[in-house]
Amino acid sequence: MAALARKKKDAPIRVAVQQQVFASSAGAIGKRLSWLGRMGVALPLFAVVIGLVGIYQFEEQQRISEIADIDAAVLSDELPLSAYLDHGFNAYLAKRGE
């Protein structure tokens, strides 16, 4: 306030504004790079999600295939019906599966 009171009436007041200026922050170039920057993060993230879904689907298909093979082997085997009702049948399958 004291400096403004001593100021000459004909001298204009100058204020220096410090602002960061980057080459990419001007006009359409900045907007395009901003869009590309977002895509640079989104595309790899999207690829990882698609890859994880693909791995999950592959593993599920493998598991289903293995279960189907076991079911086919059990059903094609010539066992009496009483073997399926026996409590020791699971032990029989475990012993035979080794």
mmCIF file of C-alpha atoms in Angstrom:
data_model
loop_
_atom_site.group_PDB
_atom_site.id
_atom_site.type_symbol
_atom_site.label_atom_id
_atom_site.label_comp_id
_atom_site.label_asym_id
_atom_site.label_seq_id
_atom_site.Cartn_x
_atom_site.Cartn_y
_atom_site.Cartn_z
ATOM 1 C CA MET A 1 0.000 0.000 0.000
ATOM 2 C CA ALA A 2 2.873 2.339 0.822
ATOM 3 C CA ALA A 3 4.510 1.610 -2.526
ATOM 4 C CA LEU A 4 1.283 2.324 -4.394
ATOM 5 C CA ALA A 5 0.878 5.608 -2.495
ATOM 6 C CA ARG A 6 4.374 6.752 -3.648
ATOM 7 C CA LYS A 7 3.829 5.699 -7.241
ATOM 8 C CA LYS A 8 3.930 8.390 -9.887
ATOM 9 C CA LYS A 9 0.544 9.054 -11.427
ATOM 10 C CA ASP A 10 1.746 8.613 -15.037
ATOM 11 C CA ALA A 11 3.569 5.255 -14.510
ATOM 12 C CA PRO A 12 1.344 2.262 -15.347
ATOM 13 C CA ILE A 13 1.097 -0.629 -12.932
ATOM 14 C CA ARG A 14 2.624 -3.819 -14.341
ATOM 15 C CA VAL A 15 1.869 -7.185 -12.903
ATOM 16 C CA ALA A 16 3.883 -10.232 -13.867
ATOM 17 C CA VAL A 17 1.747 -13.343 -14.101
ATOM 18 C CA GLN A 18 3.668 -16.553 -13.951
ATOM 19 C CA GLN A 19 2.003 -19.346 -15.833
ATOM 20 C CA GLN A 20 3.378 -22.629 -17.028
ATOM 21 C CA VAL A 21 3.273 -22.840 -20.791
ATOM 22 C CA PHE A 22 3.796 -26.095 -22.622
ATOM 23 C CA ALA A 23 3.858 -26.613 -26.343
ATOM 24 C CA SER A 24 1.124 -29.237 -26.169
ATOM 25 C CA SER A 25 -1.317 -27.090 -24.222
ATOM 26 C CA ALA A 26 -2.230 -24.849 -27.151
ATOM 27 C CA GLY A 27 -5.267 -25.340 -29.354
ATOM 28 C CA ALA A 28 -6.152 -28.540 -31.144
ATOM 29 C CA ILE A 29 -2.708 -30.075 -30.636
ATOM 30 C CA GLY A 30 -3.264 -30.178 -26.887
ATOM 31 C CA LYS A 31 -6.717 -31.700 -27.260
ATOM 32 C CA ARG A 32 -5.455 -34.376 -29.623
ATOM 33 C CA LEU A 33 -2.526 -35.303 -27.392
ATOM 34 C CA SER A 34 -4.811 -35.388 -24.408
ATOM 35 C CA TRP A 35 -7.092 -37.803 -26.240
ATOM 36 C CA LEU A 36 -4.115 -39.916 -27.313
ATOM 37 C CA GLY A 37 -2.810 -39.873 -23.762
ATOM 38 C CA ARG A 38 -6.096 -41.247 -22.463
ATOM 39 C CA MET A 39 -6.141 -43.918 -25.138
ATOM 40 C CA GLY A 40 -2.556 -44.798 -24.236
ATOM 41 C CA VAL A 41 -3.841 -45.827 -20.810
ATOM 42 C CA ALA A 42 -7.209 -47.252 -21.846
ATOM 43 C CA LEU A 43 -6.053 -49.538 -24.660
ATOM 44 C CA PRO A 44 -3.510 -51.559 -22.635
ATOM 45 C CA LEU A 45 -6.004 -51.824 -19.786
ATOM 46 C CA PHE A 46 -8.668 -53.056 -22.216
ATOM 47 C CA ALA A 47 -6.194 -55.578 -23.673
ATOM 48 C CA VAL A 48 -5.398 -56.938 -20.192
ATOM 49 C CA VAL A 49 -9.100 -57.349 -19.376
ATOM 50 C CA ILE A 50 -9.751 -59.133 -22.690
ATOM 51 C CA GLY A 51 -6.736 -61.382 -22.059
ATOM 52 C CA LEU A 52 -7.918 -62.315 -18.567
ATOM 53 C CA VAL A 53 -11.414 -63.110 -19.852
ATOM 54 C CA GLY A 54 -9.881 -65.278 -22.583
ATOM 55 C CA ILE A 55 -7.711 -67.162 -20.099
ATOM 56 C CA TYR A 56 -10.723 -67.736 -17.846
ATOM 57 C CA GLN A 57 -12.802 -69.074 -20.740
ATOM 58 C CA PHE A 58 -9.967 -71.382 -21.857
ATOM 59 C CA GLU A 59 -9.511 -72.787 -18.343
ATOM 60 C CA GLU A 60 -13.256 -73.363 -17.978
ATOM 61 C CA GLN A 61 -13.347 -75.237 -21.297
ATOM 62 C CA GLN A 62 -10.426 -77.401 -20.158
ATOM 63 C CA ARG A 63 -12.172 -78.170 -16.865
ATOM 64 C CA ILE A 64 -15.442 -79.032 -18.616
ATOM 65 C CA SER A 65 -13.580 -81.255 -21.072
ATOM 66 C CA GLU A 66 -11.834 -83.138 -18.253
ATOM 67 C CA ILE A 67 -15.110 -83.657 -16.387
ATOM 68 C CA ALA A 68 -16.778 -84.893 -19.580
ATOM 69 C CA ASP A 69 -13.934 -87.376 -20.139
ATOM 70 C CA ILE A 70 -14.307 -88.710 -16.604
ATOM 71 C CA ASP A 71 -18.093 -89.005 -17.015
ATOM 72 C CA ALA A 72 -17.696 -90.786 -20.336
ATOM 73 C CA ALA A 73 -15.177 -93.210 -18.846
ATOM 74 C CA VAL A 74 -17.458 -93.972 -15.904
ATOM 75 C CA LEU A 75 -20.531 -94.396 -18.067
ATOM 76 C CA SER A 76 -18.825 -96.559 -20.697
ATOM 77 C CA ASP A 77 -17.311 -98.903 -18.133
ATOM 78 C CA GLU A 78 -19.161 -102.137 -17.547
ATOM 79 C CA LEU A 79 -20.085 -101.832 -13.909
ATOM 80 C CA PRO A 80 -23.127 -103.295 -12.240
ATOM 81 C CA LEU A 81 -25.734 -100.786 -11.142
ATOM 82 C CA SER A 82 -25.153 -101.710 -7.515
ATOM 83 C CA ALA A 83 -21.612 -100.304 -7.808
ATOM 84 C CA TYR A 84 -23.026 -96.823 -8.295
ATOM 85 C CA LEU A 85 -25.096 -97.177 -5.123
ATOM 86 C CA ASP A 86 -22.183 -98.479 -3.069
ATOM 87 C CA HIS A 87 -20.528 -95.992 -0.682
ATOM 88 C CA GLY A 88 -17.123 -97.379 -1.587
ATOM 89 C CA PHE A 89 -17.600 -96.442 -5.252
ATOM 90 C CA ASN A 90 -15.762 -93.157 -4.786
ATOM 91 C CA ALA A 91 -12.823 -95.106 -3.347
ATOM 92 C CA TYR A 92 -12.989 -97.422 -6.356
ATOM 93 C CA LEU A 93 -12.869 -94.467 -8.737
ATOM 94 C CA ALA A 94 -9.988 -92.860 -6.819
ATOM 95 C CA LYS A 95 -7.999 -96.111 -6.866
ATOM 96 C CA ARG A 96 -8.656 -96.701 -10.536
ATOM 97 C CA GLY A 97 -7.883 -93.094 -11.485
ATOM 98 C CA GLU A 98 -4.282 -93.354 -10.278
#
